[in-house]
PDB file of C-alpha atoms and ligand atoms in Angstrom:
ATOM      1  CA  MET A 222      -5.915  29.245 -16.828  1.00  0.00           C
ATOM      2  CA  SER A 223      -6.837  26.217 -14.806  1.00  0.00           C
ATOM      3  CA  ASN A 224      -5.385  25.820 -11.361  1.00  0.00           C
ATOM      4  CA  PHE A 225      -2.527  23.426 -12.210  1.00  0.00           C
ATOM      5  CA  TRP A 226      -0.892  23.197  -8.778  1.00  0.00           C
ATOM      6  CA  GLY A 227      -4.247  22.944  -7.089  1.00  0.00           C
ATOM      7  CA  ASP A 228      -5.246  20.074  -9.372  1.00  0.00           C
ATOM      8  CA  LEU A 229      -1.934  18.285  -8.842  1.00  0.00           C
ATOM      9  CA  GLY A 230      -2.113  18.688  -5.073  1.00  0.00           C
ATOM     10  CA  PHE A 231      -5.603  17.266  -5.135  1.00  0.00           C
ATOM     11  CA  ILE A 232      -4.641  14.302  -7.262  1.00  0.00           C
ATOM     12  CA  ILE A 233      -1.706  13.533  -4.966  1.00  0.00           C
ATOM     13  CA  PHE A 234      -3.869  13.746  -1.858  1.00  0.00           C
ATOM     14  CA  LEU A 235      -6.621  11.570  -3.333  1.00  0.00           C
ATOM     15  CA  SER A 236      -4.143   8.975  -4.628  1.00  0.00           C
ATOM     16  CA  VAL A 237      -2.374   8.576  -1.311  1.00  0.00           C
ATOM     17  CA  TYR A 238      -5.691   8.596   0.525  1.00  0.00           C
ATOM     18  CA  TYR A 239      -7.050   5.801  -1.665  1.00  0.00           C
ATOM     19  CA  ILE A 240      -4.102   3.521  -0.991  1.00  0.00           C
ATOM     20  CA  ILE A 241      -3.788   4.220   2.764  1.00  0.00           C
ATOM     21  CA  PRO A 242      -5.153   0.792   3.859  1.00  0.00           C
ATOM     22  CA  ALA A 243      -2.235  -0.759   1.939  1.00  0.00           C
ATOM     23  CA  TYR A 244       0.350   1.521   3.557  1.00  0.00           C
ATOM     24  CA  VAL A 245      -1.044   0.961   7.034  1.00  0.00           C
ATOM     25  CA  GLY A 246      -1.342  -2.803   6.535  1.00  0.00           C
ATOM     26  CA  ASN A 247       2.166  -3.138   5.183  1.00  0.00           C
ATOM     27  CA  GLY A 248       3.571  -0.911   7.925  1.00  0.00           C
ATOM     28  CA  PHE A 249       1.827  -2.645  10.788  1.00  0.00           C
ATOM     29  CA  ALA A 250       3.033  -6.083   9.697  1.00  0.00           C
ATOM     30  CA  VAL A 251       6.422  -4.870  10.941  1.00  0.00           C
ATOM     31  CA  VAL A 252       4.906  -3.975  14.311  1.00  0.00           C
ATOM     32  CA  THR A 253       2.802  -7.107  14.887  1.00  0.00           C
ATOM     33  CA  GLY A 254       5.231  -9.473  13.154  1.00  0.00           C
ATOM     34  CA  GLY A 255       7.307 -12.188  14.794  1.00  0.00           C
ATOM     35  CA  GLY A 256       6.895 -15.813  15.694  1.00  0.00           C
ATOM     36  CA  ARG A 257       5.970 -18.577  13.308  1.00  0.00           C
ATOM     37  CA  PRO A 258       6.873 -17.935   9.660  1.00  0.00           C
ATOM     38  CA  ILE A 259       4.071 -18.438   7.130  1.00  0.00           C
ATOM     39  CA  ASP A 260       6.093 -21.011   5.197  1.00  0.00           C
ATOM     40  CA  LEU A 261       6.724 -22.865   8.512  1.00  0.00           C
ATOM     41  CA  GLY A 262      10.384 -23.034   7.596  1.00  0.00           C
ATOM     42  CA  ARG A 263       9.730 -25.095   4.483  1.00  0.00           C
ATOM     43  CA  LYS A 264      11.791 -24.939   1.332  1.00  0.00           C
ATOM     44  CA  PHE A 265      10.765 -24.609  -2.302  1.00  0.00           C
ATOM     45  CA  THR A 266      11.868 -26.959  -5.110  1.00  0.00           C
ATOM     46  CA  ASP A 267      15.044 -24.858  -5.512  1.00  0.00           C
ATOM     47  CA  LYS A 268      15.993 -25.822  -1.900  1.00  0.00           C
ATOM     48  CA  ARG A 269      15.617 -22.243  -0.758  1.00  0.00           C
ATOM     49  CA  ARG A 270      13.002 -21.011   1.693  1.00  0.00           C
ATOM     50  CA  ILE A 271       9.559 -20.454   0.171  1.00  0.00           C
ATOM     51  CA  LEU A 272       9.114 -17.026   1.810  1.00  0.00           C
ATOM     52  CA  GLY A 273      11.662 -16.788   4.623  1.00  0.00           C
ATOM     53  CA  ASP A 274      11.556 -15.799   8.298  1.00  0.00           C
ATOM     54  CA  GLY A 275      10.553 -12.196   7.508  1.00  0.00           C
ATOM     55  CA  LYS A 276       6.994 -13.247   6.598  1.00  0.00           C
ATOM     56  CA  THR A 277       5.171 -14.335   9.720  1.00  0.00           C
ATOM     57  CA  ILE A 278       1.579 -15.344  10.460  1.00  0.00           C
ATOM     58  CA  ARG A 279       1.285 -12.650  13.137  1.00  0.00           C
ATOM     59  CA  GLY A 280       2.621 -10.011  10.765  1.00  0.00           C
ATOM     60  CA  PHE A 281       0.186 -11.044   8.052  1.00  0.00           C
ATOM     61  CA  ILE A 282      -2.931 -11.186  10.243  1.00  0.00           C
ATOM     62  CA  GLY A 283      -2.034  -8.099  12.290  1.00  0.00           C
ATOM     63  CA  GLY A 284      -1.198  -6.070   9.174  1.00  0.00           C
ATOM     64  CA  LEU A 285      -4.408  -7.164   7.481  1.00  0.00           C
ATOM     65  CA  MET A 286      -6.528  -6.284  10.498  1.00  0.00           C
ATOM     66  CA  VAL A 287      -4.988  -2.877  11.123  1.00  0.00           C
ATOM     67  CA  GLY A 288      -4.992  -1.983   7.407  1.00  0.00           C
ATOM     68  CA  PHE A 289      -8.629  -3.027   7.172  1.00  0.00           C
ATOM     69  CA  SER A 290      -9.436  -0.968  10.289  1.00  0.00           C
ATOM     70  CA  ALA A 291      -7.843   2.085   8.696  1.00  0.00           C
ATOM     71  CA  GLY A 292     -10.115   1.487   5.700  1.00  0.00           C
ATOM     72  CA  LEU A 293     -13.177   1.220   7.950  1.00  0.00           C
ATOM     73  CA  LEU A 294     -12.232   4.576   9.452  1.00  0.00           C
ATOM     74  CA  GLN A 295     -12.139   6.008   5.935  1.00  0.00           C
ATOM     75  CA  LEU A 296     -15.622   4.620   5.431  1.00  0.00           C
ATOM     76  CA  VAL A 297     -16.862   6.383   8.548  1.00  0.00           C
ATOM     77  CA  ILE A 298     -15.541   9.805   7.513  1.00  0.00           C
ATOM     78  CA  ALA A 299     -16.340   9.403   3.800  1.00  0.00           C
ATOM     79  CA  ASN A 300     -19.374  11.693   3.660  1.00  0.00           C
ATOM     80  CA  PRO A 301     -18.038  14.739   5.504  1.00  0.00           C
ATOM     81  CA  LEU A 302     -14.657  14.432   3.781  1.00  0.00           C
ATOM     82  CA  ASN A 303     -16.319  14.177   0.389  1.00  0.00           C
ATOM     83  CA  GLU A 304     -18.379  17.306   1.087  1.00  0.00           C
ATOM     84  CA  LEU A 305     -15.256  19.173   2.151  1.00  0.00           C
ATOM     85  CA  MET A 306     -13.445  18.126  -1.027  1.00  0.00           C
ATOM     86  CA  GLN A 307     -16.361  19.097  -3.245  1.00  0.00           C
ATOM     87  CA  SER A 308     -16.517  22.557  -1.692  1.00  0.00           C
ATOM     88  CA  LEU A 309     -12.743  23.010  -2.126  1.00  0.00           C
ATOM     89  CA  ILE A 310     -13.106  22.111  -5.803  1.00  0.00           C
ATOM     90  CA  ILE A 311     -15.660  24.873  -6.263  1.00  0.00           C
ATOM     91  CA  GLN A 312     -13.783  27.382  -4.125  1.00  0.00           C
ATOM     92  CA  TYR A 313     -10.465  26.933  -5.953  1.00  0.00           C
ATOM     93  CA  GLN A 314     -12.065  26.241  -9.344  1.00  0.00           C
ATOM     94  CA  LEU A 315     -10.233  22.968  -9.746  1.00  0.00           C
ATOM     95  CA  GLY A 316     -10.536  20.896 -12.887  1.00  0.00           C
ATOM     96  CA  ILE A 317     -11.050  17.662 -10.955  1.00  0.00           C
ATOM     97  CA  ASP A 318     -14.039  15.515 -11.821  1.00  0.00           C
ATOM     98  CA  ALA A 319     -16.379  15.499  -8.822  1.00  0.00           C
ATOM     99  CA  THR A 320     -17.441  11.885  -9.395  1.00  0.00           C
ATOM    100  CA  VAL A 321     -13.791  10.760  -9.369  1.00  0.00           C
ATOM    101  CA  VAL A 322     -13.275  12.547  -6.060  1.00  0.00           C
ATOM    102  CA  GLU A 323     -16.240  10.778  -4.572  1.00  0.00           C
ATOM    103  CA  ARG A 324     -15.005   7.432  -5.895  1.00  0.00           C
ATOM    104  CA  MET A 325     -11.574   7.949  -4.301  1.00  0.00           C
ATOM    105  CA  ILE A 326     -12.896   9.248  -0.963  1.00  0.00           C
ATOM    106  CA  SER A 327     -15.879   6.934  -0.448  1.00  0.00           C
ATOM    107  CA  PRO A 328     -14.712   3.327  -0.348  1.00  0.00           C
ATOM    108  CA  SER A 329     -16.798   0.206   0.150  1.00  0.00           C
ATOM    109  CA  ILE A 330     -16.016  -2.378   2.801  1.00  0.00           C
ATOM    110  CA  LEU A 331     -15.050  -4.776   0.027  1.00  0.00           C
ATOM    111  CA  ARG A 332     -12.624  -2.275  -1.502  1.00  0.00           C
ATOM    112  CA  VAL A 333     -10.733  -1.486   1.702  1.00  0.00           C
ATOM    113  CA  PHE A 334     -10.601  -5.180   2.550  1.00  0.00           C
ATOM    114  CA  LEU A 335      -9.209  -6.051  -0.882  1.00  0.00           C
ATOM    115  CA  ILE A 336      -6.669  -3.215  -0.759  1.00  0.00           C
ATOM    116  CA  SER A 337      -5.343  -4.372   2.637  1.00  0.00           C
ATOM    117  CA  LEU A 338      -5.370  -8.030   1.619  1.00  0.00           C
ATOM    118  CA  GLY A 339      -3.643  -7.170  -1.672  1.00  0.00           C
ATOM    119  CA  ALA A 340      -0.924  -5.298   0.215  1.00  0.00           C
ATOM    120  CA  LEU A 341      -0.152  -8.234   2.497  1.00  0.00           C
ATOM    121  CA  LEU A 342      -0.291 -10.764  -0.356  1.00  0.00           C
ATOM    122  CA  GLY A 343       1.828  -8.538  -2.610  1.00  0.00           C
ATOM    123  CA  ASP A 344       4.439  -8.356   0.133  1.00  0.00           C
ATOM    124  CA  LEU A 345       4.482 -12.182   0.263  1.00  0.00           C
ATOM    125  CA  LEU A 346       4.785 -12.362  -3.513  1.00  0.00           C
ATOM    126  CA  GLY A 347       7.751  -9.963  -3.343  1.00  0.00           C
ATOM    127  CA  SER A 348       9.511 -12.168  -0.808  1.00  0.00           C
ATOM    128  CA  PHE A 349       8.712 -15.287  -2.840  1.00  0.00           C
ATOM    129  CA  ILE A 350      10.367 -13.660  -5.873  1.00  0.00           C
ATOM    130  CA  LYS A 351      13.353 -12.528  -3.790  1.00  0.00           C
ATOM    131  CA  ARG A 352      13.948 -16.059  -2.481  1.00  0.00           C
ATOM    132  CA  ARG A 353      13.777 -17.410  -6.053  1.00  0.00           C
ATOM    133  CA  MET A 354      16.430 -14.833  -6.980  1.00  0.00           C
ATOM    134  CA  ASP A 355      18.553 -16.228  -4.124  1.00  0.00           C
ATOM    135  CA  LEU A 356      18.277 -13.022  -2.109  1.00  0.00           C
ATOM    136  CA  GLU A 357      18.274 -13.777   1.593  1.00  0.00           C
ATOM    137  CA  ARG A 358      15.722 -12.342   3.957  1.00  0.00           C
ATOM    138  CA  GLY A 359      16.297  -8.616   4.438  1.00  0.00           C
ATOM    139  CA  LYS A 360      18.596  -8.206   1.435  1.00  0.00           C
ATOM    140  CA  PRO A 361      17.511  -5.214  -0.647  1.00  0.00           C
ATOM    141  CA  ALA A 362      15.669  -5.644  -3.951  1.00  0.00           C
ATOM    142  CA  PRO A 363      15.257  -2.087  -5.267  1.00  0.00           C
ATOM    143  CA  LEU A 364      11.744  -1.269  -6.521  1.00  0.00           C
ATOM    144  CA  LEU A 365      10.503  -4.795  -5.749  1.00  0.00           C
ATOM    145  CA  ASP A 366      10.767  -4.051  -1.995  1.00  0.00           C
ATOM    146  CA  GLN A 367       8.930  -0.745  -2.424  1.00  0.00           C
ATOM    147  CA  LEU A 368       6.312  -1.706  -4.996  1.00  0.00           C
ATOM    148  CA  ASP A 369       5.365  -5.373  -4.450  1.00  0.00           C
ATOM    149  CA  PHE A 370       2.699  -4.610  -1.867  1.00  0.00           C
ATOM    150  CA  VAL A 371       1.227  -1.594  -3.637  1.00  0.00           C
ATOM    151  CA  ALA A 372       1.086  -3.284  -7.050  1.00  0.00           C
ATOM    152  CA  VAL A 373      -1.145  -6.104  -5.837  1.00  0.00           C
ATOM    153  CA  ALA A 374      -3.155  -3.708  -3.637  1.00  0.00           C
ATOM    154  CA  LEU A 375      -3.851  -1.563  -6.716  1.00  0.00           C
ATOM    155  CA  LEU A 376      -4.771  -4.593  -8.765  1.00  0.00           C
ATOM    156  CA  PHE A 377      -7.236  -5.810  -6.122  1.00  0.00           C
ATOM    157  CA  GLY A 378      -8.621  -2.305  -5.560  1.00  0.00           C
ATOM    158  CA  TYR A 379      -9.067  -1.821  -9.289  1.00  0.00           C
ATOM    159  CA  ILE A 380     -11.599  -4.665  -9.361  1.00  0.00           C
ATOM    160  CA  VAL A 381     -13.916  -2.555  -7.210  1.00  0.00           C
ATOM    161  CA  THR A 382     -12.846   0.969  -8.204  1.00  0.00           C
ATOM    162  CA  PRO A 383     -11.074   1.532 -11.533  1.00  0.00           C
ATOM    163  CA  LEU A 384      -8.756   4.546 -11.201  1.00  0.00           C
ATOM    164  CA  PRO A 385      -7.892   7.130 -13.840  1.00  0.00           C
ATOM    165  CA  TRP A 386      -4.311   6.533 -15.038  1.00  0.00           C
ATOM    166  CA  ALA A 387      -3.002   9.773 -13.501  1.00  0.00           C
ATOM    167  CA  TYR A 388      -3.849   8.443 -10.054  1.00  0.00           C
ATOM    168  CA  LEU A 389      -2.164   5.101 -10.719  1.00  0.00           C
ATOM    169  CA  VAL A 390       0.990   6.873 -11.885  1.00  0.00           C
ATOM    170  CA  VAL A 391       1.065   9.142  -8.832  1.00  0.00           C
ATOM    171  CA  ILE A 392       0.735   6.150  -6.491  1.00  0.00           C
ATOM    172  CA  LEU A 393       3.458   4.165  -8.277  1.00  0.00           C
ATOM    173  CA  VAL A 394       5.852   7.145  -8.294  1.00  0.00           C
ATOM    174  CA  LEU A 395       5.234   8.335  -4.732  1.00  0.00           C
ATOM    175  CA  THR A 396       5.100   4.950  -2.993  1.00  0.00           C
ATOM    176  CA  PRO A 397       8.820   4.109  -3.225  1.00  0.00           C
ATOM    177  CA  LEU A 398       9.643   7.540  -1.765  1.00  0.00           C
ATOM    178  CA  ILE A 399       7.088   7.255   1.051  1.00  0.00           C
ATOM    179  CA  HIS A 400       8.129   3.641   1.692  1.00  0.00           C
ATOM    180  CA  LEU A 401      11.807   4.542   1.986  1.00  0.00           C
ATOM    181  CA  MET A 402      11.004   7.440   4.292  1.00  0.00           C
ATOM    182  CA  ALA A 403       8.764   5.325   6.529  1.00  0.00           C
ATOM    183  CA  ASN A 404      11.308   2.509   6.680  1.00  0.00           C
ATOM    184  CA  GLY A 405      14.067   4.987   7.517  1.00  0.00           C
ATOM    185  CA  ILE A 406      11.982   6.122  10.474  1.00  0.00           C
ATOM    186  CA  ALA A 407      11.139   2.513  11.488  1.00  0.00           C
ATOM    187  CA  TYR A 408      14.866   1.704  11.351  1.00  0.00           C
ATOM    188  CA  LYS A 409      15.778   4.677  13.523  1.00  0.00           C
ATOM    189  CA  ALA A 410      13.022   3.703  15.955  1.00  0.00           C
ATOM    190  CA  GLY A 411      14.500   0.206  16.210  1.00  0.00           C
ATOM    191  CA  LEU A 412      11.505  -1.526  14.597  1.00  0.00           C
ATOM    192  CA  LYS A 413      13.459  -2.703  11.563  1.00  0.00           C
ATOM    193  CA  SER A 414      16.993  -4.036  11.351  1.00  0.00           C
ATOM    194  CA  VAL A 415      17.649  -2.514   7.910  1.00  0.00           C
ATOM    195  CA  PRO A 416      16.509   0.872   6.579  1.00  0.00           C
ATOM    196  CA  TRP A 417      14.723  -0.519   3.441  1.00  0.00           C
TER     197      TRP A 417
HETATM  198  N1  CTP B1299       6.747  -8.907   8.763  1.00  0.00           N
HETATM  199  C1  CTP B1299       6.121 -10.038   9.266  1.00  0.00           C
HETATM  200  N2  CTP B1299       5.164 -10.682   8.541  1.00  0.00           N
HETATM  201  C2  CTP B1299       4.800 -10.223   7.314  1.00  0.00           C
HETATM  202  C3  CTP B1299       5.424  -9.072   6.783  1.00  0.00           C
HETATM  203  C4  CTP B1299       6.409  -8.444   7.538  1.00  0.00           C
HETATM  204  O1  CTP B1299       6.422 -10.470  10.380  1.00  0.00           O
HETATM  205  N3  CTP B1299       3.838 -10.877   6.624  1.00  0.00           N
HETATM  206  C5  CTP B1299       7.768  -8.231   9.601  1.00  0.00           C
HETATM  207  C6  CTP B1299       9.066  -9.038   9.711  1.00  0.00           C
HETATM  208  O2  CTP B1299       9.580  -8.827  10.995  1.00  0.00           O
HETATM  209  C7  CTP B1299       9.943  -8.376   8.666  1.00  0.00           C
HETATM  210  C8  CTP B1299       9.524  -6.939   8.768  1.00  0.00           C
HETATM  211  O3  CTP B1299       8.121  -6.990   9.034  1.00  0.00           O
HETATM  212  O4  CTP B1299      11.306  -8.559   8.927  1.00  0.00           O
HETATM  213  C9  CTP B1299       9.827  -6.112   7.543  1.00  0.00           C
HETATM  214  O5  CTP B1299       9.167  -6.628   6.393  1.00  0.00           O
HETATM  215  P1  CTP B1299       9.950  -6.766   5.020  1.00  0.00           P
HETATM  216  O6  CTP B1299      10.892  -5.649   4.822  1.00  0.00           O
HETATM  217  O7  CTP B1299       8.925  -6.986   3.971  1.00  0.00           O
HETATM  218  O8  CTP B1299      10.736  -8.149   5.255  1.00  0.00           O
HETATM  219  P2  CTP B1299      12.283  -8.517   5.219  1.00  0.00           P
HETATM  220  O9  CTP B1299      12.699  -8.921   6.579  1.00  0.00           O
HETATM  221  O10 CTP B1299      13.049  -7.447   4.527  1.00  0.00           O
HETATM  222  O11 CTP B1299      12.301  -9.829   4.330  1.00  0.00           O
HETATM  223  P3  CTP B1299      12.232 -10.002   2.742  1.00  0.00           P
HETATM  224  O12 CTP B1299      13.650 -10.119   2.285  1.00  0.00           O
HETATM  225  O13 CTP B1299      11.455 -11.240   2.568  1.00  0.00           O
HETATM  226  O14 CTP B1299      11.553  -8.774   2.173  1.00  0.00           O
HETATM  227 MG1   MG B1300      12.384  -6.101   3.055  1.00  0.00          MG
END
């Protein structure tokens, strides 16, 4: 019998690892954010704000830079981490394709840049949609709030590294849970005014 739990654990680890620049970028926008809003206070044709005060230039640039830095760190440790993963696959006789592991673990500069940029742009797109739905800044939009950033990050990342569907599914299922947990912590720590 193949090592089902081992395989699943591996797929979960690799999926989350792949998308880390998006998580870090999105998370750090909260930390570096503040000041001038990206839409400069302007309104859309529906007389509502284009993006709202929750999307700031500092948040965007800071999030992008820190997310990108996290990706550069992944680049630095890619070789040793890949070797470790490959030896674990042999040791635990996992049914994971070695080339897929390498693809997930060893990013290019372009890929980590696109994943961080996609996260920040996806977050803007989410807010743009929320404003069009007449939801004020900070009002919850279930699933949209948790998935906007990761959806565009995945799309951008896919251009450089196409993922097997199992990995996409794991990321889309786990992200809302991780996002809610992280935001709960940020709320408790006083970084966010609402826990979503
Ligand atoms: N943030 C920022 N600039 C960004 C993204 C986020 O300054 N480009 C900061 C803002 O302080 C924002 C916080 O991170 O309030 C949390 O982000 P998010 O939950 O996405 O924004 P909301 O305030 O909930 O606004 P929206 O309704 O538009 O999602
Ligand atoms: Mg929000």
